[in-house]
Coordinates of C-alpha atoms and ligand atoms in Angstrom, one line a residue:
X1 CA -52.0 18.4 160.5
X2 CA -54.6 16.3 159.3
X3 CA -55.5 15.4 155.4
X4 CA -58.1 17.3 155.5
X5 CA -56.6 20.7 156.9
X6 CA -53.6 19.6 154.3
X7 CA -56.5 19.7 151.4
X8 CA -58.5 22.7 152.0
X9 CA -54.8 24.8 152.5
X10 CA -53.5 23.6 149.4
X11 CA -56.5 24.7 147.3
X12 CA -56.4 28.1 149.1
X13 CA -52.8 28.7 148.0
X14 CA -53.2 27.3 144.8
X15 CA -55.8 29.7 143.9
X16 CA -53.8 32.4 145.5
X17 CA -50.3 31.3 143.1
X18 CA -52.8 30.6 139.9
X19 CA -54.6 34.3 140.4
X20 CA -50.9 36.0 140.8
X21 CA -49.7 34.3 137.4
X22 CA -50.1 36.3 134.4
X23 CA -48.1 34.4 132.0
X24 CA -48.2 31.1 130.4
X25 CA -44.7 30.2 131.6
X26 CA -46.0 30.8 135.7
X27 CA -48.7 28.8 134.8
X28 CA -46.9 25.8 133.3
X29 CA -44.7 26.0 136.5
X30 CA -48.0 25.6 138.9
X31 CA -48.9 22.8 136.8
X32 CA -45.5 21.2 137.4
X33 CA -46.2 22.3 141.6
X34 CA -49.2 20.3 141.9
X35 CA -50.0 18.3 139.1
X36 CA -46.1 16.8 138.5
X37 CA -44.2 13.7 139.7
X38 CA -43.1 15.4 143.0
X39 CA -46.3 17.8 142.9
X40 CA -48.2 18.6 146.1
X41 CA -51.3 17.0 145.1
X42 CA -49.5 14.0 143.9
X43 CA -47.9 14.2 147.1
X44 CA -51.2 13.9 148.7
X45 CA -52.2 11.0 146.5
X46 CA -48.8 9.3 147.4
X47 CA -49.5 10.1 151.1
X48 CA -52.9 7.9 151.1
X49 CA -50.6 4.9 151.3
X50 CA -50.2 5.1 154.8
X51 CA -54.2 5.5 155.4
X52 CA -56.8 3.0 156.2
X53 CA -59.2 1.5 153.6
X54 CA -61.7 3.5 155.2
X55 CA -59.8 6.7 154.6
X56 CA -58.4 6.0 151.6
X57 CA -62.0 5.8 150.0
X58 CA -62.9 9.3 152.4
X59 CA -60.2 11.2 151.0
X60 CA -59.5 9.8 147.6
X61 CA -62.4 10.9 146.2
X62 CA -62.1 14.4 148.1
X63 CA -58.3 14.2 146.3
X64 CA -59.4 13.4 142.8
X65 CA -62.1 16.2 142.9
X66 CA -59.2 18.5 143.8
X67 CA -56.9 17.0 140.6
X68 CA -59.3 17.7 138.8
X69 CA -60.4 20.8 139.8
X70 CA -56.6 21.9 139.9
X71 CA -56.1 21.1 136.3
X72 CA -59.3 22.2 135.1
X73 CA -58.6 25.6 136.6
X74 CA -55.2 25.9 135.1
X75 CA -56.7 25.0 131.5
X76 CA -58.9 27.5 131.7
X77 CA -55.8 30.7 133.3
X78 CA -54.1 29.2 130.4
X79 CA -56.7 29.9 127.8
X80 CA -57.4 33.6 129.4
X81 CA -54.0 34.9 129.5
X82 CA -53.4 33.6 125.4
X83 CA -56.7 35.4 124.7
X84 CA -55.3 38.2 127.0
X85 CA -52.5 38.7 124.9
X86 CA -54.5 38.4 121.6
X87 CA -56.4 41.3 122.6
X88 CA -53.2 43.2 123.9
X89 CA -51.9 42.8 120.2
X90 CA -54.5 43.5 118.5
X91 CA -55.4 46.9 120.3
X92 CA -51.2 47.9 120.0
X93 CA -48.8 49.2 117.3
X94 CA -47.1 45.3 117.6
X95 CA -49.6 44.2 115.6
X96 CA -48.1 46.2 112.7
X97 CA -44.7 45.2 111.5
X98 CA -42.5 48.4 111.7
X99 CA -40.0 46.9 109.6
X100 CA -41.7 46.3 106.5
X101 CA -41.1 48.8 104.0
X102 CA -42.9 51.9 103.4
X103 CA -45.4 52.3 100.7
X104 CA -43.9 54.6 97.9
X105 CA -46.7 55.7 96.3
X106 CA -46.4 59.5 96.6
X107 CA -49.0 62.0 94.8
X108 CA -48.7 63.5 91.8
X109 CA -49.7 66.2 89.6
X110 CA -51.9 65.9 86.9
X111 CA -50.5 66.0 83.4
X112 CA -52.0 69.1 82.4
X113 CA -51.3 70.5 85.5
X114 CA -47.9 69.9 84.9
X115 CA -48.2 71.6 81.4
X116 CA -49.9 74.5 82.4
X117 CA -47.5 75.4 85.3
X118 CA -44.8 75.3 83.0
X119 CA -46.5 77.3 80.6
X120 CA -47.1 79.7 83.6
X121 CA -43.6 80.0 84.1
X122 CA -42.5 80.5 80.7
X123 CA -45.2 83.3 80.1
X124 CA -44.4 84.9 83.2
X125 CA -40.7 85.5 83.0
X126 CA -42.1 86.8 79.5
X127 CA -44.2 89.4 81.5
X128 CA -47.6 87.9 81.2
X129 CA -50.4 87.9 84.0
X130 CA -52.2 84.6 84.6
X131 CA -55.6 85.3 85.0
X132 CA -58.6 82.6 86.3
X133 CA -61.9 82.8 84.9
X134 CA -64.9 81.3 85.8
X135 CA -66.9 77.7 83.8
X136 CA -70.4 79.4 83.3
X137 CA -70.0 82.4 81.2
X138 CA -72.9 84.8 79.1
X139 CA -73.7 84.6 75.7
X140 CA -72.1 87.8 75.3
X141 CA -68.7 86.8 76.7
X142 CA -68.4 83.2 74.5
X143 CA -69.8 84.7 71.2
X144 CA -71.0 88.5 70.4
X145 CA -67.9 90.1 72.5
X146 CA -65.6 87.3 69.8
X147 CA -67.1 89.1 67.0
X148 CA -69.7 86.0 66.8
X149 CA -73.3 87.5 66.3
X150 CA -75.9 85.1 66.6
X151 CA -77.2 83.0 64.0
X152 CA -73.5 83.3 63.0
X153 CA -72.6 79.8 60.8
X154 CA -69.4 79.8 63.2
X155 CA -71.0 78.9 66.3
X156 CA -71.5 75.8 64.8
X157 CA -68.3 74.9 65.3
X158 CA -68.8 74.3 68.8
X159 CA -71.3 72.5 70.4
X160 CA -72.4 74.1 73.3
X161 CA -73.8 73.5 76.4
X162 CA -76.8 75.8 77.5
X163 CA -78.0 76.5 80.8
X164 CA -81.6 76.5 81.5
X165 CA -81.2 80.8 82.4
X166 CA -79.7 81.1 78.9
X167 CA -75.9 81.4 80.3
X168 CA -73.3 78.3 79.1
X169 CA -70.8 76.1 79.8
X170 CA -67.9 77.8 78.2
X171 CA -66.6 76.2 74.8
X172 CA -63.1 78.0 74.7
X173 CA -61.1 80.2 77.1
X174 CA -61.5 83.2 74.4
X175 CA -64.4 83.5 76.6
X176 CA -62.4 85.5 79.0
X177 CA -61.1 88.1 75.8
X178 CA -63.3 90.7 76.9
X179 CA -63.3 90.8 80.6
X180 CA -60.2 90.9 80.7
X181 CA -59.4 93.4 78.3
X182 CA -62.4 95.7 80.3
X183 CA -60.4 95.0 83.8
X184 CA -56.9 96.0 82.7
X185 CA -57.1 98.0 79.2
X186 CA -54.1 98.6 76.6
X187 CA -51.6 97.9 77.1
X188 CA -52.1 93.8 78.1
X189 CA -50.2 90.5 78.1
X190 CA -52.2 88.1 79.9
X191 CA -52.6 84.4 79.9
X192 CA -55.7 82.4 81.2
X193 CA -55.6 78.7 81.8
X194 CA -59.6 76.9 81.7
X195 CA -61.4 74.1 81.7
X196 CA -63.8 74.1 78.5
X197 CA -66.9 71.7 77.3
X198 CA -68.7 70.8 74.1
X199 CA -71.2 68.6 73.8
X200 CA -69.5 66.1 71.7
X201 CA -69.5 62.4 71.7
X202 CA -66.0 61.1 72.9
X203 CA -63.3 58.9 71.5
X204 CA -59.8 58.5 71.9
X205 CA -58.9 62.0 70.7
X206 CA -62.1 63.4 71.7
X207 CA -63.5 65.1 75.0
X208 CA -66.3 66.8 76.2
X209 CA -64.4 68.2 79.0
X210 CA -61.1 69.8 78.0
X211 CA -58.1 72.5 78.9
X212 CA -56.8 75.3 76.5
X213 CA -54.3 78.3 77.6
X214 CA -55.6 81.4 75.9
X215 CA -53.2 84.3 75.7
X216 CA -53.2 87.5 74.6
X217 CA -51.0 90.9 73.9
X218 CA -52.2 93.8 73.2
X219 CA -49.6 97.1 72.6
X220 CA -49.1 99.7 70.1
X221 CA -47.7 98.2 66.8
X222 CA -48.2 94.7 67.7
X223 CA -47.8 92.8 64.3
X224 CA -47.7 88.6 63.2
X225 CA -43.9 88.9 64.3
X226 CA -44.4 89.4 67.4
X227 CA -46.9 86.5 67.4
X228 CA -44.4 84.0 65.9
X229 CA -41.1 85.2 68.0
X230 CA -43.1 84.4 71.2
X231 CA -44.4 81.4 69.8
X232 CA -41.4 80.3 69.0
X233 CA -39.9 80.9 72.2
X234 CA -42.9 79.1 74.7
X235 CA -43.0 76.3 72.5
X236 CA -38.8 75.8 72.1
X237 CA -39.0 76.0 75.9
X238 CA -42.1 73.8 76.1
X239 CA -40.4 71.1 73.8
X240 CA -37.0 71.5 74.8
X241 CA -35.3 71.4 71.7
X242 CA -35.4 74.6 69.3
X243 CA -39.1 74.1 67.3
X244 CA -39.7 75.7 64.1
X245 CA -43.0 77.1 63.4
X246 CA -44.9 78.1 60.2
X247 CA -48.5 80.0 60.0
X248 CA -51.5 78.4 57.6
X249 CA -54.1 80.3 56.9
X250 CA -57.0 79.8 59.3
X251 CA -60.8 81.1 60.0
X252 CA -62.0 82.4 63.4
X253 CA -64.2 85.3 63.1
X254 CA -62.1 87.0 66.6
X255 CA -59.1 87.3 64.7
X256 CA -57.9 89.3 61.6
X257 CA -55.7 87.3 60.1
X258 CA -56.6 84.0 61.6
X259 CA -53.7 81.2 61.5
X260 CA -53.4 77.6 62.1
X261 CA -49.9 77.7 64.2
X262 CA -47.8 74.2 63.0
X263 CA -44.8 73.5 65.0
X264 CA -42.0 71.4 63.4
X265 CA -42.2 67.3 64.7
X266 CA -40.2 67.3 67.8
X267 CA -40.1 63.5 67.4
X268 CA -38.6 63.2 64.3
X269 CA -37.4 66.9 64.1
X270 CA -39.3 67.2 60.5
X271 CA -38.1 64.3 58.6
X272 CA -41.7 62.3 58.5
X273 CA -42.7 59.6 60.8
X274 CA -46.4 58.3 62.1
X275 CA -46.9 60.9 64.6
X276 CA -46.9 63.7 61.9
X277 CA -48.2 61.5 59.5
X278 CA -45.5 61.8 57.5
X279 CA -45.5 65.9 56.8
X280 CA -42.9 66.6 59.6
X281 CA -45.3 69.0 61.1
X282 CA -47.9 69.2 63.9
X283 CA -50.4 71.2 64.2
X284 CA -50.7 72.7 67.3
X285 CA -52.4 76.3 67.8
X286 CA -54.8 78.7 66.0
X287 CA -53.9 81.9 66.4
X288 CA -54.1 85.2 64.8
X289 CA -54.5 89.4 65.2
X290 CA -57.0 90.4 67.3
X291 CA -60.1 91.5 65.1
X292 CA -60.7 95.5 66.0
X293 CA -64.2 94.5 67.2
X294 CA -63.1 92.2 69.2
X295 CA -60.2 95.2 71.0
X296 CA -63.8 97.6 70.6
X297 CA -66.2 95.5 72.3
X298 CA -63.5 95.3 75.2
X299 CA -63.2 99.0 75.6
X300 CA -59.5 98.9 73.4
X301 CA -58.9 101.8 70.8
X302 CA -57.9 99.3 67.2
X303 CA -56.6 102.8 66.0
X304 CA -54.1 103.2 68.6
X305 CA -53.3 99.5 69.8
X306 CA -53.3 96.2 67.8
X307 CA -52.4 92.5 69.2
X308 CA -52.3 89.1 69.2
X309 CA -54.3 86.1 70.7
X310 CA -53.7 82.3 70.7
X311 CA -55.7 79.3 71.9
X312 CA -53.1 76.5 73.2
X313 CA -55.2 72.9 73.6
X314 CA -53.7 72.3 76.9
X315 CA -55.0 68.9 77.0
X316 CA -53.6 68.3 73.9
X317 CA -50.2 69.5 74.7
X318 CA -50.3 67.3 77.7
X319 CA -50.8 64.2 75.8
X320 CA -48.1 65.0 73.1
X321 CA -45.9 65.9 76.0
X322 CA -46.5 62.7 77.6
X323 CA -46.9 60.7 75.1
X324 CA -50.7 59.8 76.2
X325 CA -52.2 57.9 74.1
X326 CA -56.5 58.1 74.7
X327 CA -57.4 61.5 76.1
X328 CA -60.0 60.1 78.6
X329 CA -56.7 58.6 80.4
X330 CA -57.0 62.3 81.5
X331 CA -60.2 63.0 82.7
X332 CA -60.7 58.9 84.4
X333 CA -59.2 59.9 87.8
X334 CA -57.6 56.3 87.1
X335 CA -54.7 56.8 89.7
X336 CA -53.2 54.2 87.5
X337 CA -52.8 56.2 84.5
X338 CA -52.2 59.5 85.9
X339 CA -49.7 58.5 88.5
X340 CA -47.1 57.7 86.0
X341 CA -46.5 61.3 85.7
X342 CA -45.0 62.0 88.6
X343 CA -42.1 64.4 90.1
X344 CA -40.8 66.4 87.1
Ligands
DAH1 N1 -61.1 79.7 70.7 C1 -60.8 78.9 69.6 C2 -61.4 77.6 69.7 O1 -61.4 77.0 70.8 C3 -59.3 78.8 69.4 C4 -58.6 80.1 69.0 C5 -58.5 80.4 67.7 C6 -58.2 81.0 70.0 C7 -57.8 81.6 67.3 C8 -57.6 82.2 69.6 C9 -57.4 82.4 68.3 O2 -57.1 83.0 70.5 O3 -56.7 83.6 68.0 O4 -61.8 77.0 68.8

């Protein structure tokens, strides 16, 4: 066969080998076939020896242009099949490494959350219903049905939030008193959990967005024992340790007496230190008997049934629970803060 036949077969099958290679390794092995010591188109090169000057000049050139070509074209497979693979890595789970270790941040529940199921649980097995109630509430339902007419110096007390159609932002969950005493009558133990606002400027103990657990029992000869034994009770389970309580004289026109509910410190179990400033007591939740306007207004006879109502600062208890020191922490959504809380 002549040189020439020899050339034109050997690009045709080096073309066909280079085309049926797919990895780098192939490749570098049709590098070594034609491009090597012993490789064909050094061969070829080698083979020009026996040629005349004339020929050698013919088919040099022709054999240089092939060399060339040759390792020009296997540069180039080289370079496609890396990028090949680059793709193929990037579009597949190798990409990720499977044997790094998980992430172990879980969820959480919010510290108040936290609270307030307990609280749930604790009322329930007590035989209270928890009741929902709703953020925008009437006039009526915060203030007159509470025994708080208008123009009263006690709405003061809370800054409120009006609507433009005359309804508000409710200020406390006592706001749910009356429809609740309308839905289910005498006699009543019912607890509702709420989100409450005031317009107040905020600080560190301070929001304008905060939780309270109302509760309420209502039954024939309810009396200020009854109020203090389950007091005692929630808030010994609440603290987990047995709490003392005392009752201080306190105003809210919705209740008759009105207390100020102190528990003893559970931190220093009433000896005095800074986070009862020293008194060994904390207060935590005004209270009282429910004032018979209050039981009238929600369709209850104050002749035949008397009872007791409480206002828990859920957000507080949260914070004393958990030891939280700035009661924005609370409302941030700062996955920092708030995650710390997690799996009672
Ligand atoms: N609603 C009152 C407030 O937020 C708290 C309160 C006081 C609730 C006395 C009660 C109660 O049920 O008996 O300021």
């Amino acid at each position: 066969m002549g040189i020439r036949e020899n050339i034109s077969e050997l690009r045709l099958q080096f073309e066909t080998e280079l085309a049926a290679a797919h990895d780098s390794d192939s490749v570098e092995k049709i590098r070594i076939a034609y491009l090597g010591k012993k490789g064909s188109v050094t061969e070829l090169l080698k083979g020009m020896k026996d040629l005349t000057n004339e020929e050698k000049k013919e088919f040099g050139q022709t054999i240089n242009v092939l060399k060339r070509e040759v390792d020009e074209k296997i540069t180039a497979r080289i370079e496609a099949i890396r990028k090949e693979e680059e793709d193929k890595l990037v579009n597949s789970a190798e990409r990720y490494d499977v044997t790094l270790p998980a992430d172990t941040a879980f969820g959480s529940y919010h510290p108040i959350t936290l609270v307030q199921r307990e609280l749930e649980e604790i009322f329930a097995s007590m035989g209270f219903i928890v009741e929902d109630f709703k953020e925008i509430v009437s006039d009526y339902e915060c203030f007159e049905a509470l025994n708080i007419p208008k123009h009263h110096p006690a709405r003061d007390m809370q800054d409120t939030y009006y609507l433009d159609n005359g309804q508000l932002l409710k200020t406390h969950t006592s706001a749910a008193q009356n429809y609740l005493m309308r839905k289910y009558g005498a006699p009543l133990r019912a607890i509702f959990p709420g989100r409450c606002f005031r317009n107040e400027s905020t600080d560190a103990s301070h929001e304008n967005t905060f939780f309270q657990m109302e509760g309420i029992m209502i039954d024939k000869d309810i009396s200020i024992s009854n109020l203090i034994y389950f007091m005692k009770t929630m808030l010994s389970e609440v603290f987990k340790q047995d709490v003392k309580v005392r009752l201080r004289p306190g105003f809210f026109p919705f209740v008759e007496p009105g207390f100020e509910l102190d528990i003893s410190c559970h931190i220093c179990g009433g000896k005095g230190c800074s986070t009862c400033h020293g008194s060994g007591w904390i207060e935590l939740c005004p209270c009282g008997m429910i004032h018979p306007n209050v039981l009238t207004a929600g369709g209850i006879d104050p002749e035949e049934y008397t009872g007791f109502a409480f206002g828990l600062g859920l957000t507080r208890l949260a914070m004393m629970r958990y030891g939280v020191k700035d009661i924005r922490d609370l409302n941030s959504g700062s996955l920092k803060a708030l995650s710390q809380f997690n799996h009672e």
